Every structure is written in C-alpha cells, then in structure tokens.
mmCIF file of C-alpha atoms in Angstrom:
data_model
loop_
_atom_site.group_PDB
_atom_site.id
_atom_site.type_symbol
_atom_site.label_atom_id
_atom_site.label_comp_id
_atom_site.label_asym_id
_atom_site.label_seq_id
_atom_site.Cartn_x
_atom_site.Cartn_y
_atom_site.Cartn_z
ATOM 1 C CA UNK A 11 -131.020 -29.117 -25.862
ATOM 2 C CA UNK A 12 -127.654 -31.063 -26.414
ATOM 3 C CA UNK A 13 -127.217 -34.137 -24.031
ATOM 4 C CA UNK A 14 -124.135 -32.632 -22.319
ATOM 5 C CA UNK A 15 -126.243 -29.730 -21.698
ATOM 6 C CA UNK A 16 -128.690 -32.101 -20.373
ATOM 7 C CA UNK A 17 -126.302 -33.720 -18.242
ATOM 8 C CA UNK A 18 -124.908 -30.930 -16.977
ATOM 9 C CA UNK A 19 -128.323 -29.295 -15.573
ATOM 10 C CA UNK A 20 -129.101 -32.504 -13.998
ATOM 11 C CA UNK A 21 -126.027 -32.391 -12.331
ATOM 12 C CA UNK A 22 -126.935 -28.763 -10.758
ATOM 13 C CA UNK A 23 -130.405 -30.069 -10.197
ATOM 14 C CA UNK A 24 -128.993 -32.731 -8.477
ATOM 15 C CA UNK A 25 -126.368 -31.082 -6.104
ATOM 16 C CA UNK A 26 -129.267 -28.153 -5.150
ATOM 17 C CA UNK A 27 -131.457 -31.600 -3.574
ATOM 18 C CA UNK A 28 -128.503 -32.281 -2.109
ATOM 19 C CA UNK A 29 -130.083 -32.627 2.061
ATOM 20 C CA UNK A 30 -133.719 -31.418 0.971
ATOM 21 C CA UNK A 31 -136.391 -32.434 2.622
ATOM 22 C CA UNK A 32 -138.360 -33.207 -0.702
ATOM 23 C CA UNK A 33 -142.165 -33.582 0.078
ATOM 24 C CA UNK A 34 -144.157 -36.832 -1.516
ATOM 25 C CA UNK A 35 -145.148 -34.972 -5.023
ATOM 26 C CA UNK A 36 -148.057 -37.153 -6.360
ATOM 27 C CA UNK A 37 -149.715 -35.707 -2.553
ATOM 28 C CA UNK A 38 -149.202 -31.884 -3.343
ATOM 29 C CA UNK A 39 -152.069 -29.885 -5.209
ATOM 30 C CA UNK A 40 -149.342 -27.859 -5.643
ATOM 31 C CA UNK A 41 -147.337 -29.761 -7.526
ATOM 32 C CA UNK A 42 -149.773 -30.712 -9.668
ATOM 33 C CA UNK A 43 -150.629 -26.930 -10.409
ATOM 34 C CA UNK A 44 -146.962 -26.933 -12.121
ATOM 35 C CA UNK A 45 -147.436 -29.059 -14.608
ATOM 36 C CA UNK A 46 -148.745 -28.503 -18.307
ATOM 37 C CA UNK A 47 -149.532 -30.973 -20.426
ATOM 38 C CA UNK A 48 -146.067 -31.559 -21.816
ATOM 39 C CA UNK A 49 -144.605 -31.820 -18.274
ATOM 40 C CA UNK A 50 -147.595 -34.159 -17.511
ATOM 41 C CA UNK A 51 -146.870 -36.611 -20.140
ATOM 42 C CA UNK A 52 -143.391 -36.810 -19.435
ATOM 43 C CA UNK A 53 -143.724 -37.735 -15.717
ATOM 44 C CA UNK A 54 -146.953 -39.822 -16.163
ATOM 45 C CA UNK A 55 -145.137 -43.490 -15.742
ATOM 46 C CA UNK A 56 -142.639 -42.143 -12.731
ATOM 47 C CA UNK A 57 -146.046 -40.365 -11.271
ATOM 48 C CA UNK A 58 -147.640 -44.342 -11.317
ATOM 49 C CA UNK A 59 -145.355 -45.968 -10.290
ATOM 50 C CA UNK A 60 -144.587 -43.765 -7.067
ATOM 51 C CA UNK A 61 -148.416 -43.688 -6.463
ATOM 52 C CA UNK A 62 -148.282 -47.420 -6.586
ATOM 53 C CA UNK A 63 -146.087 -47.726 -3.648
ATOM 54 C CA UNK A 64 -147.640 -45.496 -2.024
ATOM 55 C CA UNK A 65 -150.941 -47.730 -2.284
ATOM 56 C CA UNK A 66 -148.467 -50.364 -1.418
ATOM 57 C CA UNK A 67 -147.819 -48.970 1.821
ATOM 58 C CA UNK A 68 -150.719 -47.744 2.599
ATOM 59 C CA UNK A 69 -152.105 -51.368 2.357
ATOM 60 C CA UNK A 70 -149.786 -53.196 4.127
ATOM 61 C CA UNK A 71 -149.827 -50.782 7.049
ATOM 62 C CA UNK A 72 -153.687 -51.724 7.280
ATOM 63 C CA UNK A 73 -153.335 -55.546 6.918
ATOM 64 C CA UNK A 74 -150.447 -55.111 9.598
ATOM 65 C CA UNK A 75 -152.602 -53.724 11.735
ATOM 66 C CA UNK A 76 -155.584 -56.235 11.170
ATOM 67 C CA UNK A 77 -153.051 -59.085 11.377
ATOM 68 C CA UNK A 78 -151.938 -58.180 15.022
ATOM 69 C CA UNK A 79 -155.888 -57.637 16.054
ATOM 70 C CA UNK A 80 -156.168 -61.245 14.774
ATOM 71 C CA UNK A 81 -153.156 -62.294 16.562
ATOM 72 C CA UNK A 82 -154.663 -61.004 19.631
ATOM 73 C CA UNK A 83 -157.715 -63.159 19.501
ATOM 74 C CA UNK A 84 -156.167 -66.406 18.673
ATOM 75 C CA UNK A 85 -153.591 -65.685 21.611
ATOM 76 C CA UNK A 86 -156.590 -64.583 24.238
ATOM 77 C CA UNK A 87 -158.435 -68.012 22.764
ATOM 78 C CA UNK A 88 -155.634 -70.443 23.378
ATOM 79 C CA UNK A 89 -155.017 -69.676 27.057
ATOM 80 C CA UNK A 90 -158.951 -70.643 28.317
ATOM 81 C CA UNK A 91 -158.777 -74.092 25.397
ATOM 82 C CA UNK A 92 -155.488 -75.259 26.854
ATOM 83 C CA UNK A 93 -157.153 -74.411 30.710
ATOM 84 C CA UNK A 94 -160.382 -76.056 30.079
ATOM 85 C CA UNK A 95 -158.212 -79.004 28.026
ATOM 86 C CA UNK A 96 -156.425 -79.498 31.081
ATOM 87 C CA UNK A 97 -159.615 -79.975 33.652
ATOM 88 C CA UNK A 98 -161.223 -82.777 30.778
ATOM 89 C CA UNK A 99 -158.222 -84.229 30.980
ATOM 90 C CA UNK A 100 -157.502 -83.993 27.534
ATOM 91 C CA UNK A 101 -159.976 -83.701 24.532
ATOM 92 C CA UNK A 102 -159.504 -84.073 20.641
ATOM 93 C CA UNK A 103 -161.816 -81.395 19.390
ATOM 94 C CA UNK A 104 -160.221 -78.750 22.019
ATOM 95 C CA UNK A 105 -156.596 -80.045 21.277
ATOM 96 C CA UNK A 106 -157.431 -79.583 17.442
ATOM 97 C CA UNK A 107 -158.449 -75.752 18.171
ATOM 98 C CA UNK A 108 -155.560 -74.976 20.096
ATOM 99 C CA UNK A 109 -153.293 -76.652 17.621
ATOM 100 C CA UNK A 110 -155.100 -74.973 14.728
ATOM 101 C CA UNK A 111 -154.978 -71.474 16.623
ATOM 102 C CA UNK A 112 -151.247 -71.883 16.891
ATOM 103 C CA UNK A 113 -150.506 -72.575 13.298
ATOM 104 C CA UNK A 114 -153.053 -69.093 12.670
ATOM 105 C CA UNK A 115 -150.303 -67.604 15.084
ATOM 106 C CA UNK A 116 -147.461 -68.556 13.564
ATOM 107 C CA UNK A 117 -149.102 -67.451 10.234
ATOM 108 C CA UNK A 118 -149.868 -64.332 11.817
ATOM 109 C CA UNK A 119 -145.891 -63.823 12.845
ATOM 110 C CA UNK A 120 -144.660 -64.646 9.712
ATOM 111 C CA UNK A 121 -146.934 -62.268 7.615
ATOM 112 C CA UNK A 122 -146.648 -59.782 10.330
ATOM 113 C CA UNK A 123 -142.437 -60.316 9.587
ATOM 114 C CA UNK A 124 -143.110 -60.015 6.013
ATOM 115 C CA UNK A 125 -144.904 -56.890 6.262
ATOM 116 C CA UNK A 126 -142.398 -55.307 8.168
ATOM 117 C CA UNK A 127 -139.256 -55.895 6.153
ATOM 118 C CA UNK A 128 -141.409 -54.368 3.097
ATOM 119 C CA UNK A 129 -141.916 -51.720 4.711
ATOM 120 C CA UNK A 130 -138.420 -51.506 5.803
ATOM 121 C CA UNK A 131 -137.694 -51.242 2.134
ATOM 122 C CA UNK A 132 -140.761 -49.066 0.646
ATOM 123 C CA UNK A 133 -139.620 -45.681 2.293
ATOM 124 C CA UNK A 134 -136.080 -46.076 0.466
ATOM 125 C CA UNK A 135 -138.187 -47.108 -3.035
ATOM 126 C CA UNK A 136 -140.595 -44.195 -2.725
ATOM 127 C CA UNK A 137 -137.908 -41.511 -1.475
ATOM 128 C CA UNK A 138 -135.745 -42.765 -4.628
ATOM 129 C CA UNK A 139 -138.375 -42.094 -7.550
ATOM 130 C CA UNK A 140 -139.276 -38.944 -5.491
ATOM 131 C CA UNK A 141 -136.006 -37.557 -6.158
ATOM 132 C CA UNK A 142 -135.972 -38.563 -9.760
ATOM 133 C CA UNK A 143 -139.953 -37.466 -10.671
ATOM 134 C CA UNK A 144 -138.497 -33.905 -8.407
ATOM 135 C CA UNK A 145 -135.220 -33.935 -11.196
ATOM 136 C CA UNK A 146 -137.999 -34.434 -13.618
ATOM 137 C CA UNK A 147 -140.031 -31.425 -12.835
ATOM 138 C CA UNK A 148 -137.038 -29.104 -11.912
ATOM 139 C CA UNK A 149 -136.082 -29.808 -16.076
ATOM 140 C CA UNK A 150 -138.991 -29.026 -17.406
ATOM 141 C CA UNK A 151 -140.075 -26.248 -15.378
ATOM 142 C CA UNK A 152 -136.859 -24.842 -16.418
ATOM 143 C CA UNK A 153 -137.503 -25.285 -19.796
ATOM 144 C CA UNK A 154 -140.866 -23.219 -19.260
ATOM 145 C CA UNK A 155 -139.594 -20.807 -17.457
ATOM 146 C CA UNK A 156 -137.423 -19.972 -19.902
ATOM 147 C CA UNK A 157 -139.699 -20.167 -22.841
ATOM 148 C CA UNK A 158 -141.673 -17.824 -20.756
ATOM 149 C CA UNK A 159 -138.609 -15.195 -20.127
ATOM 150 C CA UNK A 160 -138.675 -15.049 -23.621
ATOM 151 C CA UNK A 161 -142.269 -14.746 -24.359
ATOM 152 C CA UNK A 162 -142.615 -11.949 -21.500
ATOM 153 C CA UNK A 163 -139.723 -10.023 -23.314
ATOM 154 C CA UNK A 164 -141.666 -10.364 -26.681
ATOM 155 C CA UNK A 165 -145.282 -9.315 -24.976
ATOM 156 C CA UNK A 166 -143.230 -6.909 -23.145
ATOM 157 C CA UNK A 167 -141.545 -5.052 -26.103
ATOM 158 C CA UNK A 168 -145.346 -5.228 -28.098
ATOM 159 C CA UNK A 169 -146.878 -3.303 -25.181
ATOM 160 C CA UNK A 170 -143.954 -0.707 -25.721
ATOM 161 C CA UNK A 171 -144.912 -0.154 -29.066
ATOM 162 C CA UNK A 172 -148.795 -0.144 -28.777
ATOM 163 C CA UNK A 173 -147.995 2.712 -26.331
ATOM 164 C CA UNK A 174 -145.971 4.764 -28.355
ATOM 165 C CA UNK A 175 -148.376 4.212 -31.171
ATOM 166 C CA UNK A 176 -151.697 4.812 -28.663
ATOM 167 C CA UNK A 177 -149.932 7.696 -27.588
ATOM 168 C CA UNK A 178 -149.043 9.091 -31.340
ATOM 169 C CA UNK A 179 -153.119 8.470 -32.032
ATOM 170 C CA UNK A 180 -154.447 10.084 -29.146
ATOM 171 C CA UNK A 181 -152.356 13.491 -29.964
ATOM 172 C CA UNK A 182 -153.551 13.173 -33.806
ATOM 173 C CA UNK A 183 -156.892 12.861 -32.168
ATOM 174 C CA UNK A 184 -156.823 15.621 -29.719
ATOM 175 C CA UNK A 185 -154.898 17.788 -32.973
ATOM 176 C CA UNK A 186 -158.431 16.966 -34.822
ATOM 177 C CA UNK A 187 -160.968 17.857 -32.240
ATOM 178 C CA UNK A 188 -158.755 21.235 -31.555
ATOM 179 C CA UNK A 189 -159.106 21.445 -35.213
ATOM 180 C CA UNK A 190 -162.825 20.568 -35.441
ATOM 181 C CA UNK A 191 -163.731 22.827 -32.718
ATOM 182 C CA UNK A 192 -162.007 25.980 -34.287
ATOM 183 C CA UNK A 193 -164.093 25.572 -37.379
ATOM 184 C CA UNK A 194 -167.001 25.067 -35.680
ATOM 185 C CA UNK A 195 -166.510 27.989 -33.622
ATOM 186 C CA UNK A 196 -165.724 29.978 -36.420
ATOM 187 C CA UNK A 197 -168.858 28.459 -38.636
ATOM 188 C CA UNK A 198 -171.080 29.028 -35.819
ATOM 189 C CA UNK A 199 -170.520 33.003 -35.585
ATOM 190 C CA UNK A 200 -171.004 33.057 -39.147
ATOM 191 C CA UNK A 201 -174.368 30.757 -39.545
ATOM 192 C CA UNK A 202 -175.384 30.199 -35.739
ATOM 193 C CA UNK A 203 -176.882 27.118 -34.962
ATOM 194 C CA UNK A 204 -177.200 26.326 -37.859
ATOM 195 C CA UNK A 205 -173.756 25.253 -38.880
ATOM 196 C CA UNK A 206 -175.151 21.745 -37.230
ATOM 197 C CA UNK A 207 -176.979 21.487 -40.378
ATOM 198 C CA UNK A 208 -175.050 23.405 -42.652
ATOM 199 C CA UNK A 209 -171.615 20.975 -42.082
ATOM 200 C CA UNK A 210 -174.249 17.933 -41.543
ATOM 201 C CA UNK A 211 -172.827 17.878 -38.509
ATOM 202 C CA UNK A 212 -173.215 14.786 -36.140
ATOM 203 C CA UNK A 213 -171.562 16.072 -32.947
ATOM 204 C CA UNK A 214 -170.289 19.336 -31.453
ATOM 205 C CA UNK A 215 -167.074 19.763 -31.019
ATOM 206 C CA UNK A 216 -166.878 22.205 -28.150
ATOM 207 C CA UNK A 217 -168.679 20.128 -26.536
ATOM 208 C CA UNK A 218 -167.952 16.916 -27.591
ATOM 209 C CA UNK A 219 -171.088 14.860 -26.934
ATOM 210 C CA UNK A 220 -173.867 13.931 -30.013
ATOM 211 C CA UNK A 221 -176.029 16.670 -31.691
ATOM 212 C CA UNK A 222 -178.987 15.306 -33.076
ATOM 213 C CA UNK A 223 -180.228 16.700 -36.437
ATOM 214 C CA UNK A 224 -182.804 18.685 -36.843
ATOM 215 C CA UNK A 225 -185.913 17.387 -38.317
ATOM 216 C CA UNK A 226 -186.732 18.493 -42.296
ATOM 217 C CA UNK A 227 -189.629 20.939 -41.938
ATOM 218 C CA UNK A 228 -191.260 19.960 -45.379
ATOM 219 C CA UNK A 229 -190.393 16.737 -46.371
ATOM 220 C CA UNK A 230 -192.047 17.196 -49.708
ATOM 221 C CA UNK A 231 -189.300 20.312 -50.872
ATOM 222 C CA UNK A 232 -186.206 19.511 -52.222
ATOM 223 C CA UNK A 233 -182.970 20.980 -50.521
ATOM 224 C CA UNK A 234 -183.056 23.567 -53.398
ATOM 225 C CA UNK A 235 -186.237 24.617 -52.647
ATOM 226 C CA UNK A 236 -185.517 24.766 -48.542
ATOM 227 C CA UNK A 237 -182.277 26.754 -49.323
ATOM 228 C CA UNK A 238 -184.598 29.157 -51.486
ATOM 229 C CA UNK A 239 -187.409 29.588 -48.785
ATOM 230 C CA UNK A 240 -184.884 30.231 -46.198
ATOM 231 C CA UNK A 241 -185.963 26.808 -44.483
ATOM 232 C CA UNK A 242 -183.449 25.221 -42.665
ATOM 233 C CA UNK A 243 -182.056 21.729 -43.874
#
C-alpha cells in the first residue's frame, strides 16, 4: 500500500470517529478477539502504553482516596490536642503533635492537589492513544478483510468446481452401476447364482450391498478340475 493511499484511509478512518463514543480497547475481550498476530504486533507498544495509564489512574484514584481517610484522622486528632493543650496550659510534647499533624495536613492537601490535576490530564492522554490504537485496528482490519474478500472468492470459485466435478463423478458412477446391474441381470438368467462366482463377483449390483463368496468345496482340486466335476468355484 502506497503512503498516499495510506494517508488517505486514515483520513476516512478518521472523519467516521468523528463524535464516537470509542470504548477503552485494551478492556474489551472483544477487541482482543480481532486481532491476529500481525495486528497484535503492530499495536503492542500503543496497547502498553494506554494500559499504563490506565494503571496510572487506577492508582492514583486509590491513594486519593487513602490520602483523604488520612486527612480525616489527623484533622479529628488536632481538635482534642489543641483542647487538652489549652486546659495544661500549654505543653511541648502536645504542641509538637499538633504542629507535626498540621504539616501531615498540609502534605495531605498538596498530594491530594497533585493527584487531582493528573487526573485532570489522564482522561485527555488515555482518550488520545485510544483514538490512535482504534485508527490502528480500523487499518489493519481492513487490510484483513480484504485479504479475506479475496480468499472467500478463491474458496468460493474451488467449491464451484468440486461440484461440477462431484456432480460429473456421481453420474459416471450411477452410468456404471446401471451398467453393472444390466450384466448382472443378464449373467444371472444365464448361470443363476452363480454368476457371483462366475464374474468373481464382490457385490451385487441390483442390490448394491456386499456378496460374500462362496466357500471352495474341495480345496485340494484345481479350478480345472471343479469346472470339470460341475463344482462350483
């Protein structure tokens, strides 16, 4: 494929994503079902890196949530210190606790800010190497598909001629059992049941099912010798 071709279909690609709601791909089984091992190898560093921010935020969402809990605490601890500060009339070890409870706090705030502006920013990242693993896909799924168009047309036109050739074989076959069974019709008024052994015949064809021979009566006589005593063969 030329790259102005190239071009060209990601431009259509493009335009059709144009306002779709484009699910996270590295979470769809279905996705995943798409992909052969070309396609895989050609989206494997887009497919990491999009599952790394999606760690990402996953991650921060949970220390977010632990950092407020922890917030909490120190907050719900300073109140009683600065209360039972205030009836000792002051004290050094509970000053020191409140003080260091209030630096956790404003440590708290400021990775609790941090957090949040990354997160601002992840949905943006993650939504933009979506679109570009989904342009990914769209290419070479097209380039399957049409590999397979052409591979359907070639299975397609092999079945045709199989048929015509099955059906060419089953009338030669059905023209040699009509034949088959005239002769042994014929044979059979002539010789009777016989004709089995006569035409050392395996089947019959009227009936079209195994005949088993008959057994040699004398094992010992040679077919001259059967023909002569009027034994059968």
């Amino acid at each position: 494929m030329s790259k102005k071709t190239g071009n060209f279909r990601q431009d259509v690609f493009k335009q059709a994503l144009q306002g779709k709601n484009i699910p996270i791909l590295t979470l769809d089984n279905k996705w995943y079902r798409l992909l052969d091992q070309r396609t895989k190898a050609s989206v494997k560093g887009i497919e990491k890196q999009l599952n790394n921010l999606l760690k990402r935020q996953g991650k921060l969402n949970t220390e977010l949530v632990e950092i407020r809990k922890l917030k909490k605490k120190l907050m719900n601890e300073i109140v009683p210190l600065v209360d039972e500060a205030d009836q000792l009339g002051g004290s050094k070890a509970l000053d020191k606790k409140i003080d260091q409870n209030k630096r956790l706090v404003e440590e708290c705030n400021e990775k609790m800010e941090s957090h949040k502006k990354e997160l601002e920013e992840l949905p943006h990242q993650i939504e933009k190497l979506n679109f570009q693993l989904m342009l990914i896909t769209m290419d070479c799924c097209y380039d399957t598909m049409q590999e397979n168009t052409v591979e359907i047309q070639r299975i397609e036109d092999w079945v045709k001629e199989i048929r015509i050739e099955l059906k060419k074989r089953l009338v030669r076959k059905q023209e040699m059992e009509q034949q088959n069974s005239e002769i042994y019709s014929y044979m059979h008024d002539v010789f009777g049941a016989d004709v089995v052994d006569v035409f050392d015949m395996q089947y019959n064809p009227e009936q079209k099912k195994p005949v088993m021979p008959r057994k040699r009566k004398n094992s010992s006589k040679t077919e001259n010798d059967q023909f002569a005593d009027g034994e059968e063969v």
